[in-house]
mmCIF file with all atom_site columns, C-alpha atoms in Angstrom:
data_model
loop_
_atom_site.group_PDB
_atom_site.id
_atom_site.type_symbol
_atom_site.label_atom_id
_atom_site.label_alt_id
_atom_site.label_comp_id
_atom_site.label_asym_id
_atom_site.label_entity_id
_atom_site.label_seq_id
_atom_site.pdbx_PDB_ins_code
_atom_site.Cartn_x
_atom_site.Cartn_y
_atom_site.Cartn_z
_atom_site.occupancy
_atom_site.B_iso_or_equiv
_atom_site.pdbx_formal_charge
_atom_site.auth_seq_id
_atom_site.auth_comp_id
_atom_site.auth_asym_id
_atom_site.auth_atom_id
_atom_site.pdbx_PDB_model_num
ATOM 1  C CA . LEU A 1 1  ? 25.001 -7.389 -12.978 1.00 42.00 ? 1  LEU A CA 1
ATOM 2  C CA . GLY A 1 2  ? 26.175 -9.008 -9.765  1.00 43.00 ? 2  GLY A CA 1
ATOM 3  C CA . PRO A 1 3  ? 25.613 -8.306 -6.156  1.00 48.00 ? 3  PRO A CA 1
ATOM 4  C CA . GLY A 1 4  ? 26.445 -4.227 -5.626  1.00 46.00 ? 4  GLY A CA 1
ATOM 5  C CA . GLN A 1 5  ? 26.679 -3.310 -9.260  1.00 45.00 ? 5  GLN A CA 1
ATOM 6  C CA . LEU A 1 6  ? 24.447 -0.749 -10.834 1.00 44.00 ? 6  LEU A CA 1
ATOM 7  C CA . ALA A 1 7  ? 23.369 -0.085 -13.883 1.00 48.00 ? 7  ALA A CA 1
ATOM 8  C CA . SER A 1 8  ? 24.899 2.911  -16.611 1.00 50.00 ? 8  SER A CA 1
ATOM 9  C CA . ALA A 1 9  ? 22.047 5.024  -16.740 1.00 57.00 ? 9  ALA A CA 1
ATOM 10 C CA . MET A 1 10 ? 21.777 7.694  -19.087 1.00 59.00 ? 10 MET A CA 1
ATOM 11 C CA . LYS A 1 11 ? 21.124 11.235 -17.955 1.00 78.00 ? 11 LYS A CA 1
ATOM 12 C CA . MET A 1 12 ? 18.947 13.604 -20.006 1.00 84.00 ? 12 MET A CA 1
ATOM 13 C CA . GLU A 1 13 ? 17.040 17.007 -19.230 1.00 90.00 ? 13 GLU A CA 1
ATOM 14 C CA . VAL A 1 14 ? 15.029 18.540 -21.652 1.00 92.00 ? 14 VAL A CA 1
ATOM 15 C CA . SER A 1 15 ? 12.630 21.743 -21.267 1.00 95.00 ? 15 SER A CA 1
ATOM 16 C CA . VAL A 1 16 ? 10.388 21.932 -23.827 1.00 95.00 ? 16 VAL A CA 1
ATOM 17 C CA . PRO A 1 17 ? 8.976  25.651 -24.491 1.00 95.00 ? 17 PRO A CA 1
ATOM 18 C CA . ALA A 1 18 ? 5.439  26.873 -24.043 1.00 94.00 ? 18 ALA A CA 1
ATOM 19 C CA . ARG A 1 19 ? 4.904  27.359 -27.377 1.00 96.00 ? 19 ARG A CA 1
ATOM 20 C CA . LYS A 1 20 ? 5.716  23.815 -28.889 1.00 96.00 ? 20 LYS A CA 1
ATOM 21 C CA . MET A 1 21 ? 4.258  21.832 -26.164 1.00 94.00 ? 21 MET A CA 1
ATOM 22 C CA . ARG A 1 22 ? 1.033  21.701 -28.303 1.00 94.00 ? 22 ARG A CA 1
ATOM 23 C CA . LEU A 1 23 ? 3.298  20.483 -30.996 1.00 96.00 ? 23 LEU A CA 1
ATOM 24 C CA . PHE A 1 24 ? 4.848  17.851 -28.697 1.00 95.00 ? 24 PHE A CA 1
ATOM 25 C CA . SER A 1 25 ? 1.643  16.348 -27.421 1.00 95.00 ? 25 SER A CA 1
ATOM 26 C CA . HIS A 1 26 ? 0.072  15.762 -31.241 1.00 95.00 ? 26 HIS A CA 1
ATOM 27 C CA . VAL A 1 27 ? 3.164  14.030 -31.680 1.00 96.00 ? 27 VAL A CA 1
ATOM 28 C CA . VAL A 1 28 ? 2.611  11.862 -28.614 1.00 95.00 ? 28 VAL A CA 1
ATOM 29 C CA . ARG A 1 29 ? -1.069 11.262 -29.397 1.00 95.00 ? 29 ARG A CA 1
ATOM 30 C CA . CYS A 1 30 ? -0.018 10.454 -33.000 1.00 96.00 ? 30 CYS A CA 1
ATOM 31 C CA . LEU A 1 31 ? 2.451  7.612  -31.810 1.00 96.00 ? 31 LEU A CA 1
ATOM 32 C CA . SER A 1 32 ? -0.421 6.481  -29.369 1.00 95.00 ? 32 SER A CA 1
ATOM 33 C CA . LYS A 1 33 ? -3.100 5.443  -32.616 1.00 95.00 ? 33 LYS A CA 1
ATOM 34 C CA . VAL A 1 34 ? -0.262 2.966  -33.449 1.00 96.00 ? 34 VAL A CA 1
ATOM 35 C CA . GLY A 1 35 ? 1.634  1.607  -30.673 1.00 96.00 ? 35 GLY A CA 1
ATOM 36 C CA . GLN A 1 36 ? 1.131  0.853  -26.842 1.00 96.00 ? 36 GLN A CA 1
ATOM 37 C CA . HIS A 1 37 ? 4.695  2.084  -26.280 1.00 96.00 ? 37 HIS A CA 1
ATOM 38 C CA . LEU A 1 38 ? 6.674  5.181  -26.463 1.00 95.00 ? 38 LEU A CA 1
ATOM 39 C CA . TYR A 1 39 ? 10.810 4.611  -27.225 1.00 94.00 ? 39 TYR A CA 1
ATOM 40 C CA . PHE A 1 40 ? 12.774 7.329  -26.537 1.00 90.00 ? 40 PHE A CA 1
ATOM 41 C CA . ASP A 1 41 ? 15.914 7.502  -28.375 1.00 90.00 ? 41 ASP A CA 1
ATOM 42 C CA . ALA A 1 42 ? 18.519 10.429 -27.160 1.00 88.00 ? 42 ALA A CA 1
ATOM 43 C CA . ARG A 1 43 ? 21.350 11.281 -29.023 1.00 88.00 ? 43 ARG A CA 1
ATOM 44 C CA . GLU A 1 44 ? 23.605 13.952 -28.461 1.00 88.00 ? 44 GLU A CA 1
ATOM 45 C CA . ASN A 1 45 ? 21.818 16.197 -31.619 1.00 91.00 ? 45 ASN A CA 1
ATOM 46 C CA . GLY A 1 46 ? 18.581 15.514 -30.391 1.00 93.00 ? 46 GLY A CA 1
ATOM 47 C CA . LEU A 1 47 ? 15.594 13.460 -29.664 1.00 94.00 ? 47 LEU A CA 1
ATOM 48 C CA . THR A 1 48 ? 13.893 10.679 -31.262 1.00 95.00 ? 48 THR A CA 1
ATOM 49 C CA . LEU A 1 49 ? 10.213 9.483  -30.274 1.00 96.00 ? 49 LEU A CA 1
ATOM 50 C CA . ARG A 1 50 ? 8.796  6.286  -31.916 1.00 96.00 ? 50 ARG A CA 1
ATOM 51 C CA . THR A 1 51 ? 6.286  3.599  -31.541 1.00 97.00 ? 51 THR A CA 1
ATOM 52 C CA . LEU A 1 52 ? 5.562  -0.020 -33.153 1.00 96.00 ? 52 LEU A CA 1
ATOM 53 C CA . ASN A 1 53 ? 2.579  -1.441 -33.526 1.00 95.00 ? 53 ASN A CA 1
ATOM 54 C CA . ASP A 1 54 ? 1.445  -4.885 -32.097 1.00 94.00 ? 54 ASP A CA 1
ATOM 55 C CA . ALA A 1 55 ? 1.347  -6.380 -35.396 1.00 95.00 ? 55 ALA A CA 1
ATOM 56 C CA . ARG A 1 56 ? 4.885  -5.230 -35.726 1.00 94.00 ? 56 ARG A CA 1
ATOM 57 C CA . SER A 1 57 ? 3.445  -3.769 -39.362 1.00 96.00 ? 57 SER A CA 1
ATOM 58 C CA . ALA A 1 58 ? 3.106  -0.339 -38.768 1.00 96.00 ? 58 ALA A CA 1
ATOM 59 C CA . PHE A 1 59 ? 6.273  2.304  -37.210 1.00 96.00 ? 59 PHE A CA 1
ATOM 60 C CA . VAL A 1 60 ? 6.447  5.944  -36.465 1.00 97.00 ? 60 VAL A CA 1
ATOM 61 C CA . MET A 1 61 ? 9.267  8.284  -35.549 1.00 97.00 ? 61 MET A CA 1
ATOM 62 C CA . PHE A 1 62 ? 9.694  11.776 -34.798 1.00 98.00 ? 62 PHE A CA 1
ATOM 63 C CA . SER A 1 63 ? 12.923 13.558 -34.416 1.00 97.00 ? 63 SER A CA 1
ATOM 64 C CA . PHE A 1 64 ? 13.436 16.273 -32.526 1.00 97.00 ? 64 PHE A CA 1
ATOM 65 C CA . SER A 1 65 ? 16.787 18.619 -32.978 1.00 97.00 ? 65 SER A CA 1
ATOM 66 C CA . GLY A 1 66 ? 18.253 19.305 -29.659 1.00 95.00 ? 66 GLY A CA 1
ATOM 67 C CA . HIS A 1 67 ? 16.998 23.033 -30.671 1.00 95.00 ? 67 HIS A CA 1
ATOM 68 C CA . PHE A 1 68 ? 13.764 22.431 -30.778 1.00 97.00 ? 68 PHE A CA 1
ATOM 69 C CA . PHE A 1 69 ? 14.176 22.398 -26.685 1.00 96.00 ? 69 PHE A CA 1
ATOM 70 C CA . ASP A 1 70 ? 14.984 25.326 -24.638 1.00 96.00 ? 70 ASP A CA 1
ATOM 71 C CA . SER A 1 71 ? 17.151 23.438 -22.895 1.00 95.00 ? 71 SER A CA 1
ATOM 72 C CA . TYR A 1 72 ? 18.658 20.072 -24.119 1.00 94.00 ? 72 TYR A CA 1
ATOM 73 C CA . LYS A 1 73 ? 21.207 18.019 -21.842 1.00 91.00 ? 73 LYS A CA 1
ATOM 74 C CA . TYR A 1 74 ? 22.316 14.420 -23.043 1.00 88.00 ? 74 TYR A CA 1
ATOM 75 C CA . GLU A 1 75 ? 25.489 12.648 -21.088 1.00 84.00 ? 75 GLU A CA 1
ATOM 76 C CA . PRO A 1 76 ? 25.660 9.413  -22.849 1.00 79.00 ? 76 PRO A CA 1
ATOM 77 C CA . ASP A 1 77 ? 26.352 6.203  -21.078 1.00 72.00 ? 77 ASP A CA 1
ATOM 78 C CA . GLU A 1 78 ? 28.310 2.967  -22.151 1.00 66.00 ? 78 GLU A CA 1
ATOM 79 C CA . ASP A 1 79 ? 25.048 1.555  -23.776 1.00 60.00 ? 79 ASP A CA 1
ATOM 80 C CA . ASN A 1 80 ? 22.431 2.520  -26.271 1.00 56.00 ? 80 ASN A CA 1
ATOM 81 C CA . THR A 1 81 ? 21.131 5.688  -24.965 1.00 64.00 ? 81 THR A CA 1
ATOM 82 C CA . LYS A 1 82 ? 16.794 4.190  -25.074 1.00 75.00 ? 82 LYS A CA 1
ATOM 83 C CA . CYS A 1 83 ? 13.750 4.197  -22.754 1.00 84.00 ? 83 CYS A CA 1
ATOM 84 C CA . LYS A 1 84 ? 10.499 2.586  -23.301 1.00 90.00 ? 84 LYS A CA 1
ATOM 85 C CA . ILE A 1 85 ? 7.522  3.634  -21.223 1.00 91.00 ? 85 ILE A CA 1
ATOM 86 C CA . LEU A 1 86 ? 3.651  3.371  -21.818 1.00 94.00 ? 86 LEU A CA 1
ATOM 87 C CA . LEU A 1 87 ? 2.264  5.718  -23.897 1.00 93.00 ? 87 LEU A CA 1
ATOM 88 C CA . LYS A 1 88 ? -0.775 5.540  -21.999 1.00 91.00 ? 88 LYS A CA 1
ATOM 89 C CA . SER A 1 89 ? 0.639  6.797  -18.826 1.00 90.00 ? 89 SER A CA 1
ATOM 90 C CA . CYS A 1 90 ? 2.358  9.020  -20.969 1.00 88.00 ? 90 CYS A CA 1
ATOM 91 C CA . LEU A 1 91 ? -1.134 10.578 -22.456 1.00 88.00 ? 91 LEU A CA 1
ATOM 92 C CA . ALA A 1 92 ? -2.330 11.224 -19.091 1.00 86.00 ? 92 ALA A CA 1
ATOM 93 C CA . VAL A 1 93 ? 0.742  14.023 -18.877 1.00 85.00 ? 93 VAL A CA 1
ATOM 94 C CA . PHE A 1 94 ? -0.719 16.012 -21.895 1.00 78.00 ? 94 PHE A CA 1
ATOM 95 C CA . ARG A 1 95 ? -4.581 16.100 -20.669 1.00 75.00 ? 95 ARG A CA 1
#
């Protein structure tokens, strides 16, 4: 990118219903036992969470349909819509 140019960003809003929050937090904890990073892959029809261990010998992936959420809004960008965060920081949210 040159000066004054902004990278396009995905726009996604999800709302996990209270009755499904326990399942969602179990998924995040399961992923944290395998890898250090949580990869979000948003698509029109749902959200995929995945991780890869440091040795690149184990891979875990969970996919959630858009119907899993109370609301699922996704606006694609020009690039592949992916995001990576540290699982350690994500776990703190579910405590």
